[in-house]
Amino acid sequence: MGLKRVVVTGFGAVTPVGNNAEEYWDNLVKGQSGAAPITLFDTTYFKTKFACEVKNFDPLNFFDKKETKKMDRNTQLGRVAAREAVEHANLTSVSIDKRRVGVIWGSGIGGLETFETEVLDFASSKGIPRFNPFFIPKMIADITPGHISIEYGFHGPNYTTVSACASSANAIIDSKMLIQLGKADVIVCGGSEAAVTASGVGGFNAMMALSTRNDDPKTASRPFDRDRDGFVLGEGAGCLILEEYEHAVKRGAAIYAELKGGGMSADAHHMTAPHPEGLGAYMVMHNCLEDAGLPLESVDHINMHGTSTPLGDVAESHAISKLFGEHACKIQINSTKSMTGHLLGAAGVIEAISAVNSIYRGIVPPTINHFHDDEKINSKLDFTFNKAVKREIKVAMSNTFGFGGHNACVLFQKI
């Protein structure tokens, strides 16, 4: 008996360009930037004073005051995205075996705001250990899937994947494998991140990883542009409902795409810099296609990692050119990070949602903020600059890479 098929039956999103999946998608297609001056803390002494924050998010619209106090913003965002996805997939109004529904979630950092607040409060208390009793449960990276499972009574596999910016893509791949092996019928999978804090921005500034284009935040995230100067930090959450194909058909679920492949690799090169020749990126895309059992020529669209960093964009572009050869120029490529910024551990899932929508709706969102070509990047590649493109997409790939050399790639097919 072969491996079971895995399909997408729902999704949800809370992002810098939309607080639900439909709004998120509409604004991606319009090419709307989510970058703006930071409101979550005082940036007076910071080199970078802007980010892609989630706007107009009030947790009290979703949770009561007592429950809200028990959750870091990271978990609040994740639970709201998961709620939308569960409702979108119609999981609450049908009879399903909750023992076979899991929750696998990705987060690169977890409750950074909570950690920062508690440590600063301790430092100001002259060493008196008066910590919030919810400090640890709010901070730990694995708590979000716990909350989601408790809310719905899902008793299946439940854990968090942590692989920096590849975290939620790894959650998708783990979910796929568990369903394929018959360990679950449905998995609520995704990721969340809320690192727009003093220590988050300050830490990335210290690494010289962030753009400092404070005079023009909306154009600061400019993947593949000659004058890019670093990524723009984002926050938010995304969720996919992955389901065994026969299970979805039996309950009459809407199916948006099939998850055909998942690839993983390591750069084995540097703690933060990508392999200069894109070796890890090349390997992860190759492994993903091999897992899917599809030829190179089948790929119509790639949502690139494309962070807007000087080294990363060149390495990934080189890897695509090398792997796909002549077909590389026929692939509709984009980087939605030009609009959302970089959501770290949540990047993989919100970009996977975009890839699924490109298949389902026949539109590829643009890579905005392109002004000048970079001579180090293959100019024949179709980066979908500045304007969305209508095109039938049968196979879409999404790349996500993380500090430490962690690479993950997922591939969806029209069904």
PDB file of C-alpha atoms in Angstrom, residues 7-13 15 21 24-25 28 165-173 175-176 189-191 237-242 256-262 288 301-305 334-337 340 343-361 363 365 393 395-401 408-413:
ATOM      1  CA  VAL A   7      -4.468  18.067   0.297  1.00  0.00           C
ATOM      2  CA  VAL A   8      -5.166  21.597   1.518  1.00  0.00           C
ATOM      3  CA  THR A   9      -8.740  22.102   2.728  1.00  0.00           C
ATOM      4  CA  GLY A  10      -8.485  25.442   4.531  1.00  0.00           C
ATOM      5  CA  PHE A  11      -6.235  28.322   5.519  1.00  0.00           C
ATOM      6  CA  GLY A  12      -6.097  31.391   7.743  1.00  0.00           C
ATOM      7  CA  ALA A  13      -3.757  34.350   8.078  1.00  0.00           C
ATOM      8  CA  THR A  15      -0.345  39.442   8.424  1.00  0.00           C
ATOM      9  CA  ALA A  21      -6.676  35.206   4.531  1.00  0.00           C
ATOM     10  CA  TYR A  24      -4.065  39.160   2.891  1.00  0.00           C
ATOM     11  CA  TRP A  25      -4.436  37.728  -0.612  1.00  0.00           C
ATOM     12  CA  LEU A  28      -0.718  40.866  -2.114  1.00  0.00           C
ATOM     13  CA  CYS A 165      12.951  31.145   9.374  1.00  0.00           C
ATOM     14  CA  ALA A 166      12.238  27.664   7.998  1.00  0.00           C
ATOM     15  CA  SER A 167      10.168  26.691  11.063  1.00  0.00           C
ATOM     16  CA  SER A 168       6.626  26.773   9.648  1.00  0.00           C
ATOM     17  CA  ALA A 169       7.738  25.218   6.348  1.00  0.00           C
ATOM     18  CA  ASN A 170       9.178  22.350   8.390  1.00  0.00           C
ATOM     19  CA  ALA A 171       5.840  22.134  10.222  1.00  0.00           C
ATOM     20  CA  ILE A 172       4.129  21.685   6.845  1.00  0.00           C
ATOM     21  CA  ILE A 173       6.575  18.972   5.814  1.00  0.00           C
ATOM     22  CA  SER A 175       2.452  17.284   8.829  1.00  0.00           C
ATOM     23  CA  LYS A 176       2.582  15.913   5.304  1.00  0.00           C
ATOM     24  CA  CYS A 189      -0.266  23.311  10.754  1.00  0.00           C
ATOM     25  CA  GLY A 190       1.362  26.698  10.460  1.00  0.00           C
ATOM     26  CA  GLY A 191       3.443  29.173  12.367  1.00  0.00           C
ATOM     27  CA  ALA A 237       0.730  34.046  11.628  1.00  0.00           C
ATOM     28  CA  GLY A 238      -0.575  31.642   9.038  1.00  0.00           C
ATOM     29  CA  CYS A 239      -2.303  28.266   9.127  1.00  0.00           C
ATOM     30  CA  LEU A 240      -2.995  25.503   6.626  1.00  0.00           C
ATOM     31  CA  ILE A 241      -5.409  22.630   7.146  1.00  0.00           C
ATOM     32  CA  LEU A 242      -3.753  19.557   5.656  1.00  0.00           C
ATOM     33  CA  TYR A 256      -7.606  23.980  -2.886  1.00  0.00           C
ATOM     34  CA  ALA A 257      -4.460  22.102  -3.909  1.00  0.00           C
ATOM     35  CA  GLU A 258      -2.499  18.922  -3.274  1.00  0.00           C
ATOM     36  CA  LEU A 259       0.700  19.044  -1.235  1.00  0.00           C
ATOM     37  CA  LYS A 260       2.914  16.881  -3.418  1.00  0.00           C
ATOM     38  CA  GLY A 261       6.426  17.472  -2.173  1.00  0.00           C
ATOM     39  CA  GLY A 262       8.530  18.540   0.770  1.00  0.00           C
ATOM     40  CA  CYS A 288      11.401  18.573  -2.999  1.00  0.00           C
ATOM     41  CA  HIS A 301       5.767  29.286 -10.109  1.00  0.00           C
ATOM     42  CA  ILE A 302       8.229  29.729  -7.224  1.00  0.00           C
ATOM     43  CA  ASN A 303       7.596  31.947  -4.210  1.00  0.00           C
ATOM     44  CA  MET A 304      11.246  32.554  -3.380  1.00  0.00           C
ATOM     45  CA  HIS A 305      12.695  33.070   0.073  1.00  0.00           C
ATOM     46  CA  ASN A 334       8.123  36.303  -6.886  1.00  0.00           C
ATOM     47  CA  SER A 335       8.961  37.326  -3.341  1.00  0.00           C
ATOM     48  CA  THR A 336       5.956  38.321  -1.263  1.00  0.00           C
ATOM     49  CA  LYS A 337       8.379  39.499   1.436  1.00  0.00           C
ATOM     50  CA  THR A 340       4.881  41.453   4.135  1.00  0.00           C
ATOM     51  CA  LEU A 343       7.882  36.955   9.324  1.00  0.00           C
ATOM     52  CA  LEU A 344      10.768  34.724  10.459  1.00  0.00           C
ATOM     53  CA  GLY A 345       9.263  31.430  11.688  1.00  0.00           C
ATOM     54  CA  ALA A 346       5.868  32.258  10.154  1.00  0.00           C
ATOM     55  CA  ALA A 347       7.275  33.131   6.715  1.00  0.00           C
ATOM     56  CA  GLY A 348       7.036  29.623   5.278  1.00  0.00           C
ATOM     57  CA  VAL A 349       3.330  29.161   5.916  1.00  0.00           C
ATOM     58  CA  ILE A 350       2.098  32.569   4.781  1.00  0.00           C
ATOM     59  CA  GLU A 351       4.111  32.155   1.576  1.00  0.00           C
ATOM     60  CA  ALA A 352       2.730  28.638   1.130  1.00  0.00           C
ATOM     61  CA  ILE A 353      -0.770  30.134   1.414  1.00  0.00           C
ATOM     62  CA  SER A 354       0.149  32.556  -1.357  1.00  0.00           C
ATOM     63  CA  ALA A 355       1.410  29.689  -3.523  1.00  0.00           C
ATOM     64  CA  VAL A 356      -1.822  27.724  -2.978  1.00  0.00           C
ATOM     65  CA  ASN A 357      -3.873  30.792  -3.912  1.00  0.00           C
ATOM     66  CA  SER A 358      -1.807  31.255  -7.070  1.00  0.00           C
ATOM     67  CA  ILE A 359      -2.807  27.741  -8.099  1.00  0.00           C
ATOM     68  CA  TYR A 360      -6.432  28.103  -7.076  1.00  0.00           C
ATOM     69  CA  ARG A 361      -6.987  31.596  -8.504  1.00  0.00           C
ATOM     70  CA  ILE A 363      -2.700  34.883 -10.274  1.00  0.00           C
ATOM     71  CA  PRO A 365       1.353  38.425  -6.817  1.00  0.00           C
ATOM     72  CA  ILE A 393      -0.440  27.709 -12.306  1.00  0.00           C
ATOM     73  CA  VAL A 395       2.597  23.459  -9.893  1.00  0.00           C
ATOM     74  CA  ALA A 396       3.883  25.991  -7.353  1.00  0.00           C
ATOM     75  CA  MET A 397       6.926  25.786  -5.113  1.00  0.00           C
ATOM     76  CA  SER A 398       7.745  27.825  -2.001  1.00  0.00           C
ATOM     77  CA  ASN A 399      11.258  28.221  -0.559  1.00  0.00           C
ATOM     78  CA  THR A 400      12.124  29.057   3.051  1.00  0.00           C
ATOM     79  CA  PHE A 401      15.637  29.254   4.512  1.00  0.00           C
ATOM     80  CA  ALA A 408      12.848  23.808   3.529  1.00  0.00           C
ATOM     81  CA  CYS A 409      10.843  23.694   0.314  1.00  0.00           C
ATOM     82  CA  VAL A 410       7.212  22.716  -0.267  1.00  0.00           C
ATOM     83  CA  LEU A 411       5.458  22.012  -3.557  1.00  0.00           C
ATOM     84  CA  PHE A 412       1.746  22.172  -4.350  1.00  0.00           C
ATOM     85  CA  GLN A 413      -0.116  20.897  -7.401  1.00  0.00           C
TER      86      GLN A 413
END
